[in-house]
Short mmCIF file of N, CA and C in Angstrom, two decimals:
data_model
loop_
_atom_site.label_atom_id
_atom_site.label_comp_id
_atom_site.label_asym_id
_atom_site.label_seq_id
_atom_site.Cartn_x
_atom_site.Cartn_y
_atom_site.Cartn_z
N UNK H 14 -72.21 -69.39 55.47
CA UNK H 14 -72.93 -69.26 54.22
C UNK H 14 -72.03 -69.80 53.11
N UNK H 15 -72.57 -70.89 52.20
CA UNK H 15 -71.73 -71.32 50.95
C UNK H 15 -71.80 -70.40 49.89
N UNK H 16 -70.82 -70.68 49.36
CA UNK H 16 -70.65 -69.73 47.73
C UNK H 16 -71.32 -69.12 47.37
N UNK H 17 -72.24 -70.32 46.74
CA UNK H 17 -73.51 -70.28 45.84
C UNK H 17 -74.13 -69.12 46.36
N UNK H 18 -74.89 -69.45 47.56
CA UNK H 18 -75.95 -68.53 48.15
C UNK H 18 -75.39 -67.22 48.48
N UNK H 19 -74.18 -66.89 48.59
CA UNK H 19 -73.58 -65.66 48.65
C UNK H 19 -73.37 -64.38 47.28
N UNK H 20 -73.32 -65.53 46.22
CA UNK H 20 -73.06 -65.01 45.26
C UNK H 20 -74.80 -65.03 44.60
N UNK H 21 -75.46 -65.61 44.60
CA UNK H 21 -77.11 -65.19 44.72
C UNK H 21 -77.61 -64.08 45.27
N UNK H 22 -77.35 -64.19 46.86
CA UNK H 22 -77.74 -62.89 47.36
C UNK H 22 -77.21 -61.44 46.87
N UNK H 23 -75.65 -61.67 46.83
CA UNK H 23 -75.44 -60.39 45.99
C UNK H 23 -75.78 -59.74 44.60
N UNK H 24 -75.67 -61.32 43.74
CA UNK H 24 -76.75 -60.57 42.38
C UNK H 24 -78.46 -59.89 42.43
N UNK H 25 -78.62 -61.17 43.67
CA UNK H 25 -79.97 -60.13 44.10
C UNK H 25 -80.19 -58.79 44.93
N UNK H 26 -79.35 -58.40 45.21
CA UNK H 26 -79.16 -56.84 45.82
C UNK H 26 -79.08 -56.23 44.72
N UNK H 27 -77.93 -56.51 43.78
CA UNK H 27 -77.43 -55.81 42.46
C UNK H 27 -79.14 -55.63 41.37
N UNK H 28 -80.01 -56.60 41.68
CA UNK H 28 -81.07 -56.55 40.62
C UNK H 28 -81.90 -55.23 41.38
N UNK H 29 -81.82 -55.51 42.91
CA UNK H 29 -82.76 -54.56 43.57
C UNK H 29 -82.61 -52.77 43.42
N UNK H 30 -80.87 -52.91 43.70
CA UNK H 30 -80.38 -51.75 43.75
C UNK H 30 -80.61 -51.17 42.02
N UNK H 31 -80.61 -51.65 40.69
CA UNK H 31 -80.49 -51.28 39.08
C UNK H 31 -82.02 -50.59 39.43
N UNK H 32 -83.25 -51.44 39.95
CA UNK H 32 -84.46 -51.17 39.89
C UNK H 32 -85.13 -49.79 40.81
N UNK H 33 -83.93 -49.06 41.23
CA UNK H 33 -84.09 -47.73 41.84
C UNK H 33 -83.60 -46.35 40.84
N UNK H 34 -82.62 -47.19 40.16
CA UNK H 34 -82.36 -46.05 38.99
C UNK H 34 -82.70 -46.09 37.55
N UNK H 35 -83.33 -45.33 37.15
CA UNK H 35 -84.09 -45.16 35.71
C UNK H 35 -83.24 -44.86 35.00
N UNK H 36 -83.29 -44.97 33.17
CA UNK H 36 -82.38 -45.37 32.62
C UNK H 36 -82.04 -43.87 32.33
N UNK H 37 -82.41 -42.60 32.27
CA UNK H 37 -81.60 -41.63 32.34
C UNK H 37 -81.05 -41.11 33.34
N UNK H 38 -81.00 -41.99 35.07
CA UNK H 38 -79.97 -41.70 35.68
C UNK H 38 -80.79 -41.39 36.80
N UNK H 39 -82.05 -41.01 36.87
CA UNK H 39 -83.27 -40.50 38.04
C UNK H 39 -82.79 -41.63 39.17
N UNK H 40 -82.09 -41.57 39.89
CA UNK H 40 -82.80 -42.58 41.06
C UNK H 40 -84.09 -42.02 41.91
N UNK H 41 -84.74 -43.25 42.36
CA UNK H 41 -86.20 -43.35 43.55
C UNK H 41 -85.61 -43.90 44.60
N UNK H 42 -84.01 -44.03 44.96
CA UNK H 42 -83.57 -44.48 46.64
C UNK H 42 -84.45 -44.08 47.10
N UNK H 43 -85.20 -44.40 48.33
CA UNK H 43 -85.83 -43.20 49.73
C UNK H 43 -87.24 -42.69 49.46
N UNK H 44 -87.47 -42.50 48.39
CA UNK H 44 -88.69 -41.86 47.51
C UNK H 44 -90.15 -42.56 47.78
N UNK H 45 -91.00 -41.44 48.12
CA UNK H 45 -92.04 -42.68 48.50
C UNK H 45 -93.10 -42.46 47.15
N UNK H 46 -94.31 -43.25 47.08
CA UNK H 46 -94.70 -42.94 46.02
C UNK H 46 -95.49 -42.03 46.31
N UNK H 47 -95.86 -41.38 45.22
CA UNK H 47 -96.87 -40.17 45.04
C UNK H 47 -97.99 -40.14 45.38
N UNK H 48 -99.00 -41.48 44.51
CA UNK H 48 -100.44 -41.18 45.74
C UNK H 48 -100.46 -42.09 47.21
N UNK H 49 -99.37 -43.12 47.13
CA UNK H 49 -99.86 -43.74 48.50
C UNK H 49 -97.91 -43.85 49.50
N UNK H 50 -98.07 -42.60 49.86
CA UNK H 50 -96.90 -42.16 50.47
C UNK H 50 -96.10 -43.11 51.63
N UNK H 51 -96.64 -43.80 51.65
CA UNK H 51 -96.18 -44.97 52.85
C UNK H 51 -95.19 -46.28 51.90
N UNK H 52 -95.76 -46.24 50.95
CA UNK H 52 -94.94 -47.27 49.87
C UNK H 52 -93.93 -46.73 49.06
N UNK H 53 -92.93 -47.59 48.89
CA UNK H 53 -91.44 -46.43 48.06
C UNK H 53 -91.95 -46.61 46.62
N UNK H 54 -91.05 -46.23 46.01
CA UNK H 54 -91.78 -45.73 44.68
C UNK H 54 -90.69 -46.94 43.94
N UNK H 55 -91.70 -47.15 42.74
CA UNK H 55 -90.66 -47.92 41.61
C UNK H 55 -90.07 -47.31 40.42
N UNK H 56 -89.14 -46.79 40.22
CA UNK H 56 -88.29 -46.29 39.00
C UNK H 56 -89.89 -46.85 37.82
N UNK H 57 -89.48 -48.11 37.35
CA UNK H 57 -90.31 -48.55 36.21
C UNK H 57 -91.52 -48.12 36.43
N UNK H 58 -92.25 -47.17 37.26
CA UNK H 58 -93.42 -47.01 37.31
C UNK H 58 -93.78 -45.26 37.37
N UNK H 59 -93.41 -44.91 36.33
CA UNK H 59 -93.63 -43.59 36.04
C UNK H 59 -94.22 -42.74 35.48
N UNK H 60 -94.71 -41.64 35.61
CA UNK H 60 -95.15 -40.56 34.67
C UNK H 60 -95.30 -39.09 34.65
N UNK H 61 -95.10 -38.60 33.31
CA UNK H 61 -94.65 -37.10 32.91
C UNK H 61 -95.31 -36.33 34.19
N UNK H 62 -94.31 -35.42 34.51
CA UNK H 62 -95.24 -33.88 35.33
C UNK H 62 -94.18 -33.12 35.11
N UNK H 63 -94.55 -31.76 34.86
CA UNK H 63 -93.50 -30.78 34.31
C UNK H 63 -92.71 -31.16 33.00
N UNK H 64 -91.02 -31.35 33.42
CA UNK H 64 -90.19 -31.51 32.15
C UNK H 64 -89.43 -32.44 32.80
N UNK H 65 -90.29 -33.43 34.22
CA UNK H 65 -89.84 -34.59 34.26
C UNK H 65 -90.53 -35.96 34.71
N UNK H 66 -90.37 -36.34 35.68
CA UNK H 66 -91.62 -37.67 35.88
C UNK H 66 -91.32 -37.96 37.33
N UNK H 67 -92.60 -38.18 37.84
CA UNK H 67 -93.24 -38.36 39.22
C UNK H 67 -92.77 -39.59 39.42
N UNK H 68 -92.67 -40.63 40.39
CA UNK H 68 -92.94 -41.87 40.25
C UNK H 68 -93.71 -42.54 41.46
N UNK H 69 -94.36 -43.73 41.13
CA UNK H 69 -95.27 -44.63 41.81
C UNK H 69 -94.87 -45.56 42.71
N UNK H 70 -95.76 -46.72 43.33
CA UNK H 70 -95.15 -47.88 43.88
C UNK H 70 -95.79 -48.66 42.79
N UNK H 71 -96.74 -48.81 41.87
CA UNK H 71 -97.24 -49.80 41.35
C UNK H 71 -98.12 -48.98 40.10
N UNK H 72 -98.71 -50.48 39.29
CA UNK H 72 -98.87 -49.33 37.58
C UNK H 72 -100.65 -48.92 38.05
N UNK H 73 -101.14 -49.32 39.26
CA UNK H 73 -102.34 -48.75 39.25
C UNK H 73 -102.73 -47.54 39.88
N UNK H 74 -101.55 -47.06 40.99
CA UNK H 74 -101.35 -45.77 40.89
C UNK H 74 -100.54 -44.86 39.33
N UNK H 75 -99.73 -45.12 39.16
CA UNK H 75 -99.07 -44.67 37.78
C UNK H 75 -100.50 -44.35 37.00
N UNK H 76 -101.28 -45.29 36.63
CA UNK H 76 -102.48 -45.31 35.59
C UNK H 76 -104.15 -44.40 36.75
N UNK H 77 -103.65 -44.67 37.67
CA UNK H 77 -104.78 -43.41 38.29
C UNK H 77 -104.16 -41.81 38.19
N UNK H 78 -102.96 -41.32 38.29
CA UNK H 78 -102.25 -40.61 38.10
C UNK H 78 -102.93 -39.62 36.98
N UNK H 79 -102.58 -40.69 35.46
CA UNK H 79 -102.17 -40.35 34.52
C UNK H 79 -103.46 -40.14 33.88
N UNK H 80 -105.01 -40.72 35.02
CA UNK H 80 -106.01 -40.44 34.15
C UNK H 80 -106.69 -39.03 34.89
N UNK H 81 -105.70 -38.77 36.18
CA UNK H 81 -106.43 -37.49 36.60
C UNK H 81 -106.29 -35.67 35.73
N UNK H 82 -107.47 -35.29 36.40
CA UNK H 82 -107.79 -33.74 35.05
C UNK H 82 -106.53 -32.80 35.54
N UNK H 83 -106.19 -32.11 35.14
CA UNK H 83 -105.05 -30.90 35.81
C UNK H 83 -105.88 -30.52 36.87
N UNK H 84 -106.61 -30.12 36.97
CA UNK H 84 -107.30 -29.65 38.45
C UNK H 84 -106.97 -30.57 39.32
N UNK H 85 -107.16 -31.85 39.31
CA UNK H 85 -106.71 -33.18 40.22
C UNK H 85 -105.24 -33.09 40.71
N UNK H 86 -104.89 -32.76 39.36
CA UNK H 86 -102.73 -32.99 39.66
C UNK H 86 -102.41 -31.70 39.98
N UNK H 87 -103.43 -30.58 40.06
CA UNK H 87 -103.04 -29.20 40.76
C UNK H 87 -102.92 -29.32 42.21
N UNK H 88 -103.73 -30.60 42.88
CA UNK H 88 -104.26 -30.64 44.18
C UNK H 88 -102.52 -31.63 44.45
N UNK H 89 -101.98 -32.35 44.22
CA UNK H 89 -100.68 -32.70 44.31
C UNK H 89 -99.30 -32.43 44.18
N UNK H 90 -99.83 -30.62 43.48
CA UNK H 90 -98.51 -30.04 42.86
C UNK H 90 -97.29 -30.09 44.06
N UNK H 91 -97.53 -29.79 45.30
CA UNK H 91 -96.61 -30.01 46.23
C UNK H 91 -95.71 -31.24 46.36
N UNK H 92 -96.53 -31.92 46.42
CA UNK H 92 -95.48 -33.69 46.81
C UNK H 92 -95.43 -34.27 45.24
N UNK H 93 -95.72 -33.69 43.90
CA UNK H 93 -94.91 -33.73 43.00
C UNK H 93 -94.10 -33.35 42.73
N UNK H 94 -93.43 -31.85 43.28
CA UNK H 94 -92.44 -31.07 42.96
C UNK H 94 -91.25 -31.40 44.15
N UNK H 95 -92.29 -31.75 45.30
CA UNK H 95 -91.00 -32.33 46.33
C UNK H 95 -90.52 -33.49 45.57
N UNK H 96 -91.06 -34.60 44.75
CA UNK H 96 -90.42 -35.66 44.58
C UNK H 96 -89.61 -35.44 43.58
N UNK H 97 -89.84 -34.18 42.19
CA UNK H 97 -88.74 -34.01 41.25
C UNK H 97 -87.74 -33.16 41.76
N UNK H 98 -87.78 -32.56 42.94
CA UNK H 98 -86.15 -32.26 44.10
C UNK H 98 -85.61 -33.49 44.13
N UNK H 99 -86.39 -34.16 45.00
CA UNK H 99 -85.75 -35.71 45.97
C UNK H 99 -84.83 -36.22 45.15
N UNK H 100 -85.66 -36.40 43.31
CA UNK H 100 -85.03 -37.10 42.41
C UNK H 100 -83.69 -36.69 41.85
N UNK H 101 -83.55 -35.34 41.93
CA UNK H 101 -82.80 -34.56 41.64
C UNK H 101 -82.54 -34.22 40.20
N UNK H 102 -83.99 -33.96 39.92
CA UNK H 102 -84.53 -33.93 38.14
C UNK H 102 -84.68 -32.45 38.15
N UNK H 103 -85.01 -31.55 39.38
CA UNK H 103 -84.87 -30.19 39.68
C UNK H 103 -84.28 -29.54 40.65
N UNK H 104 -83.83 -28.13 40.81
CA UNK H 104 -82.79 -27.74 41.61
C UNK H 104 -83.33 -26.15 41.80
N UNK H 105 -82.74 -25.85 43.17
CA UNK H 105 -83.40 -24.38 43.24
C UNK H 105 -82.54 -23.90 43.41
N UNK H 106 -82.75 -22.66 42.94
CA UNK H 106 -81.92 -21.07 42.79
C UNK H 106 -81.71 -20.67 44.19
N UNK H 107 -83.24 -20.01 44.24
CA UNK H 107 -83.12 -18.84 45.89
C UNK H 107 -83.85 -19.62 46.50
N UNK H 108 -84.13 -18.63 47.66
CA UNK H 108 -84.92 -19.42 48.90
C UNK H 108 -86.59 -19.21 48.59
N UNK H 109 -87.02 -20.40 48.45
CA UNK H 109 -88.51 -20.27 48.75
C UNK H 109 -89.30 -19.84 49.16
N UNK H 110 -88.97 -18.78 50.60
CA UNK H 110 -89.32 -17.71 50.86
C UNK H 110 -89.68 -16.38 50.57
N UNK H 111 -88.36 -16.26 50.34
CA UNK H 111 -88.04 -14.64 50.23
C UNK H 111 -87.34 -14.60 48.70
N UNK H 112 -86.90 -15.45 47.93
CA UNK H 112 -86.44 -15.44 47.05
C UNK H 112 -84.96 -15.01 46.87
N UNK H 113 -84.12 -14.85 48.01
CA UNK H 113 -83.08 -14.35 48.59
C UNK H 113 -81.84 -15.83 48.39
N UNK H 114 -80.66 -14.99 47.92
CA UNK H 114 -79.74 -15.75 48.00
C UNK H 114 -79.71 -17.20 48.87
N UNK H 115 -78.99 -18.27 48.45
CA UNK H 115 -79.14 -19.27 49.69
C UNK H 115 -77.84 -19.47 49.83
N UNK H 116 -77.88 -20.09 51.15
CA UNK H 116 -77.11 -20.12 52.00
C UNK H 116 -76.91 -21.17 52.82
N UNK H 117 -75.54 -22.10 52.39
CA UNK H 117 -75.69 -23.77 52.63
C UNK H 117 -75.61 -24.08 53.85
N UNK H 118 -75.40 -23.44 54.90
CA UNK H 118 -75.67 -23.64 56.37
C UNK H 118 -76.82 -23.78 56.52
N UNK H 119 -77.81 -23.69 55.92
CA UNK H 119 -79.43 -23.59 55.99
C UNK H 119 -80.28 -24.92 55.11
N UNK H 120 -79.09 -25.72 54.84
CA UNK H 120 -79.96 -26.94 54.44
C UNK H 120 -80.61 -27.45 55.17
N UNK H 121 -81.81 -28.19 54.56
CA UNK H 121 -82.51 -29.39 55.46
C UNK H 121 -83.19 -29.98 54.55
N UNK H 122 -82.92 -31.69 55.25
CA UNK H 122 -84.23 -32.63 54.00
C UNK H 122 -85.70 -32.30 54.57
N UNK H 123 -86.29 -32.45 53.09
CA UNK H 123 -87.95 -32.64 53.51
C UNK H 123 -87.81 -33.68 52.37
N UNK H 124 -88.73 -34.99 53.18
CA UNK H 124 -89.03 -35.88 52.49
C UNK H 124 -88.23 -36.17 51.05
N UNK H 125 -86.75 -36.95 51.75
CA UNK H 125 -85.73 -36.59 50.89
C UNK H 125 -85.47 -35.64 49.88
N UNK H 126 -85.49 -34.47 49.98
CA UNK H 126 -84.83 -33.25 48.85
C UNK H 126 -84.43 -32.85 49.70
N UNK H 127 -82.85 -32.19 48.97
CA UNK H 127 -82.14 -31.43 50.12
C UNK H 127 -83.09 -29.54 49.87
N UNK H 128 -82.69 -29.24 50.97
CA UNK H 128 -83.51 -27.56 50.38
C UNK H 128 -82.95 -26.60 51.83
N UNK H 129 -82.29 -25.62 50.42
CA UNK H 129 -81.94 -24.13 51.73
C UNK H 129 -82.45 -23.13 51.51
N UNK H 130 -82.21 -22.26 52.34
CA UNK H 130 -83.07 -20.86 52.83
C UNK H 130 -81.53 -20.12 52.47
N UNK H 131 -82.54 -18.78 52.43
CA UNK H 131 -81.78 -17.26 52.71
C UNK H 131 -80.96 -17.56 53.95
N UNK H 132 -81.67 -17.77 54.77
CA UNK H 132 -81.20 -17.26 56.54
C UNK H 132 -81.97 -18.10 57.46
N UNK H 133 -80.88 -18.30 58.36
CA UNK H 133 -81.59 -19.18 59.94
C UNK H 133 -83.01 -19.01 59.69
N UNK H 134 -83.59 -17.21 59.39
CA UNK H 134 -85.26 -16.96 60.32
C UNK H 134 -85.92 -18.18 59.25
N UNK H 135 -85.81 -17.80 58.01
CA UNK H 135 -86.75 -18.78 56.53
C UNK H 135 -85.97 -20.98 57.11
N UNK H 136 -84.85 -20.89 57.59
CA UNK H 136 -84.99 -22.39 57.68
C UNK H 136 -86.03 -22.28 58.82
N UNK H 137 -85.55 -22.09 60.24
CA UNK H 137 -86.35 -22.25 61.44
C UNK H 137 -87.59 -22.29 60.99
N UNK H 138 -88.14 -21.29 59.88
CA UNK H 138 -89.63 -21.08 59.82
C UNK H 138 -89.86 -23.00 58.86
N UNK H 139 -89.60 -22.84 58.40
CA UNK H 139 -89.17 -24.59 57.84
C UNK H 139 -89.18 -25.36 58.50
N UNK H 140 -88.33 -25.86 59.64
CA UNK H 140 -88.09 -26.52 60.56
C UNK H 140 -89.90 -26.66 61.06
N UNK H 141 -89.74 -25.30 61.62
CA UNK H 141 -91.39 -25.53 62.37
C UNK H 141 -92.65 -26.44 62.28
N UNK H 142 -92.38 -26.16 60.92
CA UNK H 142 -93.04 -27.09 59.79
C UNK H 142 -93.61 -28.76 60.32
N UNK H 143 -94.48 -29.31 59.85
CA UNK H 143 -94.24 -30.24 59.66
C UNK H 143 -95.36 -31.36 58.70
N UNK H 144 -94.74 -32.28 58.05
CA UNK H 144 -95.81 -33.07 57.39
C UNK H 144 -95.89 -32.45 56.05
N UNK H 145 -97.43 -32.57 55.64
CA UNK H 145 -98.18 -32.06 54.70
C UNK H 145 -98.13 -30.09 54.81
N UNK H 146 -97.66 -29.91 55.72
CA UNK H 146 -97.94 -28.24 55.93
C UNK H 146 -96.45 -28.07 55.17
N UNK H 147 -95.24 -28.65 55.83
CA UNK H 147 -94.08 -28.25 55.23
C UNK H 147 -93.69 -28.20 53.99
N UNK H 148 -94.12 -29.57 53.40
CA UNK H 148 -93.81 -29.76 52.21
C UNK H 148 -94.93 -28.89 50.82
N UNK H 149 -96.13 -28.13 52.00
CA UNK H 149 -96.82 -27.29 51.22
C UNK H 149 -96.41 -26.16 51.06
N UNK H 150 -95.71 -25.47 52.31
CA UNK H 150 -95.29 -24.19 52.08
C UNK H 150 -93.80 -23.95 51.23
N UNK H 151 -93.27 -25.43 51.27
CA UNK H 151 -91.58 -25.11 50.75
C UNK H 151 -91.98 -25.52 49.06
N UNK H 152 -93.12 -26.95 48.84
CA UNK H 152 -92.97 -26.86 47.13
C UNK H 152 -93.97 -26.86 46.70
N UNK H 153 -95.04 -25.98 47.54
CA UNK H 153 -96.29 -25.40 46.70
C UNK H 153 -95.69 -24.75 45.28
N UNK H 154 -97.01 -24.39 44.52
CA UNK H 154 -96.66 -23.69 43.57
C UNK H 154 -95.54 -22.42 43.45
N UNK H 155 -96.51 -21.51 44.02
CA UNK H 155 -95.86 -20.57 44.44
C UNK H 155 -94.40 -20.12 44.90
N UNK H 156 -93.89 -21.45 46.04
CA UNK H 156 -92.78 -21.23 46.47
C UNK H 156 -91.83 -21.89 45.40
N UNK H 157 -92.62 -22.74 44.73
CA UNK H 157 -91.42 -23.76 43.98
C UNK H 157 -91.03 -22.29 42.69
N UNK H 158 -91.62 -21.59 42.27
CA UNK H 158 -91.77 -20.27 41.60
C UNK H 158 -90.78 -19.29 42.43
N UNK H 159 -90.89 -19.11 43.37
CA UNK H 159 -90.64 -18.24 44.28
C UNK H 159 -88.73 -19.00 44.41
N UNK H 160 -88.54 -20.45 44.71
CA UNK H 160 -87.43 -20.85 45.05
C UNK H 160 -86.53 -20.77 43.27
N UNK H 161 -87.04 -20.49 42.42
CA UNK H 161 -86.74 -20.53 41.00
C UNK H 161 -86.10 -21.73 41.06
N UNK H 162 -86.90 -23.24 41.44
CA UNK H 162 -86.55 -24.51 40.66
C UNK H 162 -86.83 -24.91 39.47
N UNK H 163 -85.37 -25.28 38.94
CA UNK H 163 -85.54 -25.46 37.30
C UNK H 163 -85.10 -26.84 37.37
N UNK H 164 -85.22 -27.34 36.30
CA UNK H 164 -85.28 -28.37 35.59
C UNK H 164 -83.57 -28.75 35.48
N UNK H 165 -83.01 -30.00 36.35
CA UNK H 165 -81.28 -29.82 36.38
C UNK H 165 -80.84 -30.30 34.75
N UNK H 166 -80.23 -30.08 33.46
CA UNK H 166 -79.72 -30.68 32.62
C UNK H 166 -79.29 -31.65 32.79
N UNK H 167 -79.08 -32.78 32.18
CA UNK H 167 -78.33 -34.13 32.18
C UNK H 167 -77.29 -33.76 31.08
N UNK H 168 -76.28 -34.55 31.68
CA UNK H 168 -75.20 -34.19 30.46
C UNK H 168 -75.30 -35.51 29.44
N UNK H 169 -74.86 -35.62 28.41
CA UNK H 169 -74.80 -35.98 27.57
C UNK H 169 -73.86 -36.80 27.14
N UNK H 170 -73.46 -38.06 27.28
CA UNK H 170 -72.02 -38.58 27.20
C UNK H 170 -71.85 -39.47 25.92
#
């Protein structure tokens, strides 16, 4: 491989890799998009949920998103709240379960977010899991309530 094309390809990785992280720091590495889960998501293609932002693969999901009623985006609250984990725009306290201390031997990814339990029984019951069921019971409403995920601060430099 000559120069040229070496030093091309790497500015073009460098353009690919900038276009995963949003300018307050969110990366979408790994992240798939929100309504069509098979496609990764684009940083530049975002919008508000909670006290941070979901993201898309393209602006016609982003703009179907953004024209649905809260009843609509109630029916997604799960794989929105898994994706502001993934992003690491939120962070949990206790276990989603039981609300019980956690305990880092008990990590596991779901659909990139890291997430632990109280105890072996609440991961295993996790583990069991799978798909659309897992990611309902760990960041449904309720549990995301239940896991007390808040909103991580950004520092300020």
């Amino acid at each position: 491989m000559n120069k040229k094309m070496g030093l091309g390809l790497g500015a073009l990785a460098l353009m690919f890799a900038s276009m995963a992280i949003a300018a307050d720091g969110v990366s979408v590495e790994g992240v798939k998009c929100l309504l069509q889960g098979s496609k990764p998501a684009n940083v530049e293609k975002a919008a508000k949920y909670k006290e941070g932002n979901v993201y898309f693969c393209c602006g016609g999901c982003q703009g179907k998103f953004e024209k649905m009623t809260d009843e609509e985006k109630t029916k997604l609250a799960a794989k929105a709240n898994n994706q502001l984990v993934a992003t690491k725009q939120y962070a949990q306290e206790v276990c989603p379960f039981t609300g019980g201390k956690l305990n880092d031997k008990t990590a596991i990814k779901v659909n990139g977010a890291e997430v632990k339990f109280c105890c072996e029984k609440c991961q295993g019951k996790a583990e069991k899991l799978e798909g659309d069921a897992q990611v309902e019971e760990i960041f449904g409403e309720k549990a995301f309530e239940k896991g007390k995920f808040k909103l991580v601060k950004q520092e300020t430099k």
